[in-house]
PDB file of C-alpha atoms in Angstrom:
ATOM      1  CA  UNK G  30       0.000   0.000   0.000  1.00  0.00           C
ATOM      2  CA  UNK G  31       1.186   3.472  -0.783  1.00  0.00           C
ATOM      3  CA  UNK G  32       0.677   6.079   2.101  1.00  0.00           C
ATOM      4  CA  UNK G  33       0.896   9.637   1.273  1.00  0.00           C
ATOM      5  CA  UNK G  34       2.588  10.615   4.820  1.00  0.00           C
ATOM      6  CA  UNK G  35       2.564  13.923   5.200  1.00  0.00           C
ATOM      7  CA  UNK G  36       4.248  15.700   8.392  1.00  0.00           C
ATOM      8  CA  UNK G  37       2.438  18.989   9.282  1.00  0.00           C
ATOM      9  CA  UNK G  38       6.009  19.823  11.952  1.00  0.00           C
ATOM     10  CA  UNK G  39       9.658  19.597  11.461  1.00  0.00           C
ATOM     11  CA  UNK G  40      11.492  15.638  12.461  1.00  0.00           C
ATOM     12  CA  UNK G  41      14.087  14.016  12.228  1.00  0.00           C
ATOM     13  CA  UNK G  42      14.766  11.678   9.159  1.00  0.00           C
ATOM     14  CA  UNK G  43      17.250   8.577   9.900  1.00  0.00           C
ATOM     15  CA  UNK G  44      19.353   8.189   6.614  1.00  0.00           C
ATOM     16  CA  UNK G  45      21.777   6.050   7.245  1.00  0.00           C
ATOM     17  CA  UNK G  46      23.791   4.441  10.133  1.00  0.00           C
ATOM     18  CA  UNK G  47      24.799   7.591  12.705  1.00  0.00           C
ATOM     19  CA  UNK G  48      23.420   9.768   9.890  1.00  0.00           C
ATOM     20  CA  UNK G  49      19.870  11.758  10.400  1.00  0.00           C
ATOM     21  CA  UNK G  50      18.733  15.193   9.299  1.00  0.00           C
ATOM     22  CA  UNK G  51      16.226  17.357  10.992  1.00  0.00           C
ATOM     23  CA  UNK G  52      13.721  19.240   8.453  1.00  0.00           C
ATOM     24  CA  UNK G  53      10.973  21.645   7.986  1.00  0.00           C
ATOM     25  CA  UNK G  54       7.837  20.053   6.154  1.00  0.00           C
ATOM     26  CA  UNK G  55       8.092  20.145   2.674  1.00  0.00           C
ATOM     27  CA  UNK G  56       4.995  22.516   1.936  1.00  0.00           C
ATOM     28  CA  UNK G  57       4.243  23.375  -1.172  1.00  0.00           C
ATOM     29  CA  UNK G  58       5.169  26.770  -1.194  1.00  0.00           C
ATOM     30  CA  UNK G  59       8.982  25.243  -0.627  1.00  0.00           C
ATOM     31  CA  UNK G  60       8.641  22.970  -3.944  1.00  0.00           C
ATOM     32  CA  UNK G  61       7.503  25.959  -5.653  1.00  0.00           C
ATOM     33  CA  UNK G  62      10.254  28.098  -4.631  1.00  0.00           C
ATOM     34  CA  UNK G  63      12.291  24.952  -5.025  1.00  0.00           C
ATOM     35  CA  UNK G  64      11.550  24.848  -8.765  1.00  0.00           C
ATOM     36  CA  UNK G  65      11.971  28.362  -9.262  1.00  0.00           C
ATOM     37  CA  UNK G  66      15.923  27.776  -7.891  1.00  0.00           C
ATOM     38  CA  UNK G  67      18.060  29.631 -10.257  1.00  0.00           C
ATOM     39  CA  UNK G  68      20.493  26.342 -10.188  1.00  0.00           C
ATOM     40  CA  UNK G  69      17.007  24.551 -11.439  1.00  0.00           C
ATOM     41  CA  UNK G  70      15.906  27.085 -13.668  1.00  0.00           C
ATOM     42  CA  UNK G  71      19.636  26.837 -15.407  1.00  0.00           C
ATOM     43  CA  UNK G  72      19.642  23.141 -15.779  1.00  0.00           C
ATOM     44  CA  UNK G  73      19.739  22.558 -20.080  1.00  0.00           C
ATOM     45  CA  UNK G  74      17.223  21.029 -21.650  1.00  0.00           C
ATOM     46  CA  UNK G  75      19.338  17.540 -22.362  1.00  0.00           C
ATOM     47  CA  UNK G  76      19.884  16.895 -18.726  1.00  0.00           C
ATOM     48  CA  UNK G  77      19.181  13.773 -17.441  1.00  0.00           C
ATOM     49  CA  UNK G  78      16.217  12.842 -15.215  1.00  0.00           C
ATOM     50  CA  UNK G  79      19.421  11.662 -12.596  1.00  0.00           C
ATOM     51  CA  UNK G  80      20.343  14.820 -12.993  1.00  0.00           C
ATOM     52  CA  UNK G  81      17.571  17.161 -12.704  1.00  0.00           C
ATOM     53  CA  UNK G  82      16.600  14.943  -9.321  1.00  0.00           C
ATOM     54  CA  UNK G  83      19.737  15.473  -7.360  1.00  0.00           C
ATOM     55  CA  UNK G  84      19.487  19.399  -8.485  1.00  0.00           C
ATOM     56  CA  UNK G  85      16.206  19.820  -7.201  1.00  0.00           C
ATOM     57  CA  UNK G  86      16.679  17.626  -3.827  1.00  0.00           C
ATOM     58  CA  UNK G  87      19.499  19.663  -2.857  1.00  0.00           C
ATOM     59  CA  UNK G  88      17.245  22.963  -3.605  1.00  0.00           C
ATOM     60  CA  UNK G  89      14.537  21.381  -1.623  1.00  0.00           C
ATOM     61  CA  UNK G  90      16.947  20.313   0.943  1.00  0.00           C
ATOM     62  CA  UNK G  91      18.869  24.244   1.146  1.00  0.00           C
ATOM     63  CA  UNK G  92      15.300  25.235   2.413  1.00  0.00           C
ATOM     64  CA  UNK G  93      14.135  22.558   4.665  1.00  0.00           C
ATOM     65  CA  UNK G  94      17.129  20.569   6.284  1.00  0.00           C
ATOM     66  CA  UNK G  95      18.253  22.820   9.852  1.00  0.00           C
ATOM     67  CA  UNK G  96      20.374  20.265  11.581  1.00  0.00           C
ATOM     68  CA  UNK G  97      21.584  16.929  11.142  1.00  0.00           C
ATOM     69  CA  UNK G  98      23.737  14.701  13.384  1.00  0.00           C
ATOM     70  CA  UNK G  99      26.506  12.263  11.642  1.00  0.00           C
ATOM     71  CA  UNK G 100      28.179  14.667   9.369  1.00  0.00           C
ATOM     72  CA  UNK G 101      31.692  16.023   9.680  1.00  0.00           C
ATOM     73  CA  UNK G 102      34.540  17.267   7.982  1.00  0.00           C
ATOM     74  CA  UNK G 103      37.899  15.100   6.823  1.00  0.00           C
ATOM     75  CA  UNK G 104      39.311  14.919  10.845  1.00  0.00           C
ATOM     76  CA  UNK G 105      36.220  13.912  11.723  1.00  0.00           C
ATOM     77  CA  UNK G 106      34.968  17.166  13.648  1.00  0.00           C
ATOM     78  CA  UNK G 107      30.934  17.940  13.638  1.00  0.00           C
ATOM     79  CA  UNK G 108      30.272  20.465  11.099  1.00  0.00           C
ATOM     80  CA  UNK G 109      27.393  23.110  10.941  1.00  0.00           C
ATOM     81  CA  UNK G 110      24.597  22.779   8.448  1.00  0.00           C
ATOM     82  CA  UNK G 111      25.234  25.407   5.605  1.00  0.00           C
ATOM     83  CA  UNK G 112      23.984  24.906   1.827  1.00  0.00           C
ATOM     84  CA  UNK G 113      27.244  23.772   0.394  1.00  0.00           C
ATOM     85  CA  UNK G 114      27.365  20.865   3.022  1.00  0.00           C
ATOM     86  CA  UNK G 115      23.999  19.867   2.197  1.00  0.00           C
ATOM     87  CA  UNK G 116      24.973  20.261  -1.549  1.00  0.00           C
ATOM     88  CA  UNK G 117      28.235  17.694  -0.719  1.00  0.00           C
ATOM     89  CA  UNK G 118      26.122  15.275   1.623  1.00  0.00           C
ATOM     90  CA  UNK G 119      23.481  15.031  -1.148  1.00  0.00           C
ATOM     91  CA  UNK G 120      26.571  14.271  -3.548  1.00  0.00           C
ATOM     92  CA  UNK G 121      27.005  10.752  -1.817  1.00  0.00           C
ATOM     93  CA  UNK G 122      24.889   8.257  -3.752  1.00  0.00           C
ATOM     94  CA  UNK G 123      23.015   6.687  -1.374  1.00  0.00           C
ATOM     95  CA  UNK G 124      22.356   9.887   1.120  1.00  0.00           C
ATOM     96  CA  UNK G 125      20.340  10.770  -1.814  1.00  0.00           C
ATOM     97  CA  UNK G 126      18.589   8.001  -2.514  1.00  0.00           C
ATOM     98  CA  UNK G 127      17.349   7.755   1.053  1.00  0.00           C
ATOM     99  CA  UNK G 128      16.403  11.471   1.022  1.00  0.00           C
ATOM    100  CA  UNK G 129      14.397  11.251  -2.292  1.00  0.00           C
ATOM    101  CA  UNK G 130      12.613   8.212  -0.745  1.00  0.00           C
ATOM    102  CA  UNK G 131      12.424   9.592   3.006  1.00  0.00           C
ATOM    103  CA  UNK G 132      11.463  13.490   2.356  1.00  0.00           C
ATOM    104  CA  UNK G 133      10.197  13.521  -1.484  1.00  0.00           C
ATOM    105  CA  UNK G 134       9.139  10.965  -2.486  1.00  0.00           C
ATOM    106  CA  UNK G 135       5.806  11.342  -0.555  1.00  0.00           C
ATOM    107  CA  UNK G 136       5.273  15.265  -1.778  1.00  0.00           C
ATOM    108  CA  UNK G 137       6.050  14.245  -5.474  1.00  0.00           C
ATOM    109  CA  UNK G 138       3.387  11.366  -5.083  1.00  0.00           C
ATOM    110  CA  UNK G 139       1.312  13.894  -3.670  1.00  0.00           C
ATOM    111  CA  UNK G 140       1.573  16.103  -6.831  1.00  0.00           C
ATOM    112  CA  UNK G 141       0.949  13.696  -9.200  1.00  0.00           C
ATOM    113  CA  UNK G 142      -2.120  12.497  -7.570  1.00  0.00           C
ATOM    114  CA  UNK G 143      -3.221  16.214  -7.300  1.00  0.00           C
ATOM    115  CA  UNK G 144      -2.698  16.291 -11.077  1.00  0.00           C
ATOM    116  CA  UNK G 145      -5.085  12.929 -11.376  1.00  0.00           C
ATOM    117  CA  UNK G 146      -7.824  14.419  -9.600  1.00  0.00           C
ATOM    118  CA  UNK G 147      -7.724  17.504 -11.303  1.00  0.00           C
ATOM    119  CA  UNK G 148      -8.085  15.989 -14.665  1.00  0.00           C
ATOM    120  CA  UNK G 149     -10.665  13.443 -13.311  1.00  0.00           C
ATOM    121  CA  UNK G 150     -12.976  16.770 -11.714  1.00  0.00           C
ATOM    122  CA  UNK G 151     -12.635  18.105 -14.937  1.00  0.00           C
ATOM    123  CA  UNK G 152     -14.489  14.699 -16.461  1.00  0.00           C
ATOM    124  CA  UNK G 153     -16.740  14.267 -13.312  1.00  0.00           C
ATOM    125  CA  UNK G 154     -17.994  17.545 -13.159  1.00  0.00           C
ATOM    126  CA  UNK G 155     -18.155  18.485 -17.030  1.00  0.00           C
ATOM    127  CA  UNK G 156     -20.298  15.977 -17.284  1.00  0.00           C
ATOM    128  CA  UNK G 157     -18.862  12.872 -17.818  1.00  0.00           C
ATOM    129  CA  UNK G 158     -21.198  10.629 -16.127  1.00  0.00           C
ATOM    130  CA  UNK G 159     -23.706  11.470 -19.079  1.00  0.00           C
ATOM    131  CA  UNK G 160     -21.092  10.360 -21.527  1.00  0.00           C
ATOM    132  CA  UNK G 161     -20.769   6.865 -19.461  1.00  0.00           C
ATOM    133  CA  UNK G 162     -24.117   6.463 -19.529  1.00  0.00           C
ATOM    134  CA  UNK G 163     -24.361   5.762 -23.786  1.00  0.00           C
ATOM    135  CA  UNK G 164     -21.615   3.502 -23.377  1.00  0.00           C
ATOM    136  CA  UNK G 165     -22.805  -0.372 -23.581  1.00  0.00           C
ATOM    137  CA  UNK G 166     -19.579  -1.454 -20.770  1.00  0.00           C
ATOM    138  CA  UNK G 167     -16.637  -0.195 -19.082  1.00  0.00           C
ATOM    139  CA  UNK G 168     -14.668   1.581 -22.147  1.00  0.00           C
ATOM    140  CA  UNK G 169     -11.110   1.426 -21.527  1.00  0.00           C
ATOM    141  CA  UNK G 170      -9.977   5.164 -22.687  1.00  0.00           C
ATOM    142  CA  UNK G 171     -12.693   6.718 -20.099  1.00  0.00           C
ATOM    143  CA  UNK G 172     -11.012   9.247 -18.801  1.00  0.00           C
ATOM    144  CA  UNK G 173     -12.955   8.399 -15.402  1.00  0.00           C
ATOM    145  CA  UNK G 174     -10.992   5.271 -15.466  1.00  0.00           C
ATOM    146  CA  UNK G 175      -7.675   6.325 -16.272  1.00  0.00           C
ATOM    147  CA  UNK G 176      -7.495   9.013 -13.883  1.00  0.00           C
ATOM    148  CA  UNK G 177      -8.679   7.007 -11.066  1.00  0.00           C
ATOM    149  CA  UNK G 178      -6.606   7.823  -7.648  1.00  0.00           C
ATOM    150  CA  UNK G 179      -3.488   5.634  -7.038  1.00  0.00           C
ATOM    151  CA  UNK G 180      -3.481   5.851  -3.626  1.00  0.00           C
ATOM    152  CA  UNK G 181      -5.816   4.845  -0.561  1.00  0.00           C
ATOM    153  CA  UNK G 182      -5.808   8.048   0.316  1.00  0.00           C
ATOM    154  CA  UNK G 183      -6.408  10.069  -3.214  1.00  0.00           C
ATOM    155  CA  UNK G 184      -9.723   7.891  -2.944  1.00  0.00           C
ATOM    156  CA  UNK G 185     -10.909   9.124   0.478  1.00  0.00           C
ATOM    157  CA  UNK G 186     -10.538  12.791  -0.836  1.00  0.00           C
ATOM    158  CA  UNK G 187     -12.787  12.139  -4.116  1.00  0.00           C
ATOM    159  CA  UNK G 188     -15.181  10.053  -2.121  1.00  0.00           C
ATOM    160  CA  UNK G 189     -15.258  13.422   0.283  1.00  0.00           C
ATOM    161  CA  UNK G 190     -15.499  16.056  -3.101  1.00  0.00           C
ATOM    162  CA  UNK G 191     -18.317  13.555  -4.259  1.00  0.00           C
ATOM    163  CA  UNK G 192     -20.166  14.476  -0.631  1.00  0.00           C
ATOM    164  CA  UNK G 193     -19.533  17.946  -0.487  1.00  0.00           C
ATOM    165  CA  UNK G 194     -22.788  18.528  -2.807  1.00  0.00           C
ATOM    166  CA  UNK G 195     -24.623  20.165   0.391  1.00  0.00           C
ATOM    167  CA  UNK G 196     -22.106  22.198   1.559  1.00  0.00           C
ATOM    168  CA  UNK G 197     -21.415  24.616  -1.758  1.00  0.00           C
ATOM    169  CA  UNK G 198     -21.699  28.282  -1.453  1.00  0.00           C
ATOM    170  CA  UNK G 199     -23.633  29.770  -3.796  1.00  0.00           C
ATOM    171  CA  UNK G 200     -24.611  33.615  -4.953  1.00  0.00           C
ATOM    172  CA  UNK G 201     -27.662  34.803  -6.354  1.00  0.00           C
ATOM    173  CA  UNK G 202     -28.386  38.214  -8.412  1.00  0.00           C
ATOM    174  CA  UNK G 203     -29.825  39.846 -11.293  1.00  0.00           C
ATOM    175  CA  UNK G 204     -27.145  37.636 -12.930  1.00  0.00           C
ATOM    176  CA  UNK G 205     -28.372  34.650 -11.616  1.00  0.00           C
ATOM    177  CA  UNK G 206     -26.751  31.868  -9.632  1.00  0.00           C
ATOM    178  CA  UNK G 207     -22.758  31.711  -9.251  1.00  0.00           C
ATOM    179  CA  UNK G 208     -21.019  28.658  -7.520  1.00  0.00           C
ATOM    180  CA  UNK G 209     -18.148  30.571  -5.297  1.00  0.00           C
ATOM    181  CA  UNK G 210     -16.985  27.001  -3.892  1.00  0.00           C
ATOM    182  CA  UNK G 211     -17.203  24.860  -0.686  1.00  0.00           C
ATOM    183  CA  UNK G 212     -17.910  25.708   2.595  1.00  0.00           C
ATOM    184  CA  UNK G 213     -14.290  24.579   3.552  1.00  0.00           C
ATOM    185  CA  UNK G 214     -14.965  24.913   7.192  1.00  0.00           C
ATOM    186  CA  UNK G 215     -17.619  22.306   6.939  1.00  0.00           C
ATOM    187  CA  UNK G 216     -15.395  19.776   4.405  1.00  0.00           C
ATOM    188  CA  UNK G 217     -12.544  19.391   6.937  1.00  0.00           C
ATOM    189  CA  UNK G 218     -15.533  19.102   9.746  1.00  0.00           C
ATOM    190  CA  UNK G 219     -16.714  15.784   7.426  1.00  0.00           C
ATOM    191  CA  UNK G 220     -13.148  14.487   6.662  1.00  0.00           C
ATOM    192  CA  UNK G 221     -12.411  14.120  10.110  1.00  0.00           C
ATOM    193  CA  UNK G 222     -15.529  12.695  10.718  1.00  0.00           C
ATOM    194  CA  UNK G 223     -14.575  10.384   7.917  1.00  0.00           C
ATOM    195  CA  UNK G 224     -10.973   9.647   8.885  1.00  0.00           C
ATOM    196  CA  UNK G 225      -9.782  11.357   6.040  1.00  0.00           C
ATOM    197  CA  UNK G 226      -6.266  13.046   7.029  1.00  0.00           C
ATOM    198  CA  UNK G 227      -7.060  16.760   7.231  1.00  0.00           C
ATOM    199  CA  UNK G 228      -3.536  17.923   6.257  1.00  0.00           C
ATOM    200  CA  UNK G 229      -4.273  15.866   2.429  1.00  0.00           C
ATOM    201  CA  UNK G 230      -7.967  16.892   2.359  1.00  0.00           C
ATOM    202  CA  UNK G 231      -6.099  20.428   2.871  1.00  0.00           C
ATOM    203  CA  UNK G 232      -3.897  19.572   0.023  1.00  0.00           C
ATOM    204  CA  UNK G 233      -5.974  18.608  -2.597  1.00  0.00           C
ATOM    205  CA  UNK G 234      -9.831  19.640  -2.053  1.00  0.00           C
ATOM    206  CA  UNK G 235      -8.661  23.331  -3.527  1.00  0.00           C
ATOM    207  CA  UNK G 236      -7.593  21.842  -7.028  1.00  0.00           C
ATOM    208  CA  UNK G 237     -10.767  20.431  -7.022  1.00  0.00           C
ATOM    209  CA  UNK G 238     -12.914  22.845  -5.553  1.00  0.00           C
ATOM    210  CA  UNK G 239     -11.602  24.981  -8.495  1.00  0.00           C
ATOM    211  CA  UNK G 240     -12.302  22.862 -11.425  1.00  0.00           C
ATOM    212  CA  UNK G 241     -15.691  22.021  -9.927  1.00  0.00           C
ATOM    213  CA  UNK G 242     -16.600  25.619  -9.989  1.00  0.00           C
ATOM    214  CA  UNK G 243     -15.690  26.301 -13.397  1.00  0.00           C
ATOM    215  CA  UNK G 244     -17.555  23.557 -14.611  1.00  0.00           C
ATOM    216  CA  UNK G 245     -20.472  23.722 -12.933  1.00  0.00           C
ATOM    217  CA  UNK G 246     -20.739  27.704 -13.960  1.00  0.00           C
ATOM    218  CA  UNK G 247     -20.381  26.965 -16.982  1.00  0.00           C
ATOM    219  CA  UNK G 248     -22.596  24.608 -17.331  1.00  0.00           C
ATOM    220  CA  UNK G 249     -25.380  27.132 -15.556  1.00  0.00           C
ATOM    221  CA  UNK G 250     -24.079  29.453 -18.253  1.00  0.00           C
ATOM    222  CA  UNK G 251     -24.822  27.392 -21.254  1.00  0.00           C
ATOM    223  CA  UNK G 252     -28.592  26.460 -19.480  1.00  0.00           C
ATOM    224  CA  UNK G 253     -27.276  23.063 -19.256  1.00  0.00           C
ATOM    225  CA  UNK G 254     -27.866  22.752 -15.762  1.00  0.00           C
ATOM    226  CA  UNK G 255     -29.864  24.593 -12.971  1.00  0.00           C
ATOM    227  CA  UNK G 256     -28.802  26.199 -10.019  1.00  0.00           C
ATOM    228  CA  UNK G 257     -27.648  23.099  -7.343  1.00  0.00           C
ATOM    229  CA  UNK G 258     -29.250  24.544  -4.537  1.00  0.00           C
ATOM    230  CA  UNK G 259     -30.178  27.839  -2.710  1.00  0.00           C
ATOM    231  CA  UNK G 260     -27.434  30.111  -1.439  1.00  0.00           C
ATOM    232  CA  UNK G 261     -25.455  29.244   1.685  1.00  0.00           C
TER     233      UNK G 261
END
């Protein structure tokens, strides 16, 4: 099973044997400002996918790691944490590894299922149930199919989008009716109550909350659906 962990406070990751680094949480504002690294941004286009991982661990890791225990210089003296350091510790093969698969690899997973659910709103909530319903069995290009959640816990946070219909926020004027979103307040109320982790539900309910407004305003728009419900 694949776990999207996510820390919400700085810990300690155990690399190696006598090795461990202490780190912020990787938020997303730090992989942002992680891809927007000047040593990132200069990377040519030929590099290597090797290559443009270590880069962007070590400008993940300048922002997030703020002590470690383990690491020394040639006589074997403890060494302060400083970004060159990181940049040499993260030059050792298998420090790497184990701080791709200990710190990243959980945030990248987290992107990419960010990215499925945004394409699968954009199915769900343009209407793509209609389109499922002229098919005569499961058709293997649906997009509802291919952009299913990978994870345990990319399927809690569609099942909670899916039961979030009574808690949208709607306007009313001389316009008509405009979906403005979720009542965000009340979705984390039901994803606790559902044992969905708040910190994911966090993550990944805004992607969708987006899409699922544009959709469903347009739809309104074109007449090709009705107001869902009287303001909140």
């Amino acid at each position: 099973m694949i776990r999207l962990d996510l820390s919400s406070g700085p810990k300690w990751l155990d690399l190696g044997p006598g090795l461990r680094l202490h780190v912020l949480p990787v938020t997303t504002a730090i992989m942002v400002a992680a891809r927007n690294d000047p040593v990132v941004e200069a990377l040519p286009e030929g590099a290597s996918k090797e290559e443009q991982a270590l880069v962007m661990a070590k400008a993940v890791a300048r922002r997030v790691v703020t002590g470690w225990e383990g690491v020394g210089d040639a006589d074997g003296n403890p060494v302060p944490v400083t970004p060159e350091g990181i940049d040499a510790l993260l030059d050792i093969w298998p420090v790497f590894e184990a701080f791709q698969t200990r710190c990243l690899t959980p945030h990248l997973m987290l992107d990419a299922e960010k990215k499925r659910l945004r394409t699968l709103a954009e199915w769900h909530f343009g209407g793509g149930d209609r389109y499922c319903e002229a098919c005569q069995g499961p058709c293997p290009d649906c997009p509802g199919r291919a952009n299913r959640p990978l994870t345990p816990e990319g399927w809690q946070v569609w099942d909670l989008a899916q039961r979030l219909t009574g808690q949208l926020r709607i306007a009313t004027g001389m316009g008509g009716a405009t979906v403005l979103g979720w009542d965000m307040g009340a979705a984390l109320t039901i994803a606790r109550a559902l044992g969905v982790d708040p910190l994911i539900a966090a993550e990944c309910l805004p992607d969708i909350e987006a899409v699922m407004v544009r959709k469903l305003n347009e739809q309104m728009a074109s007449g090709a659906r009705s107001a869902p419900g009287p303001e909140r």
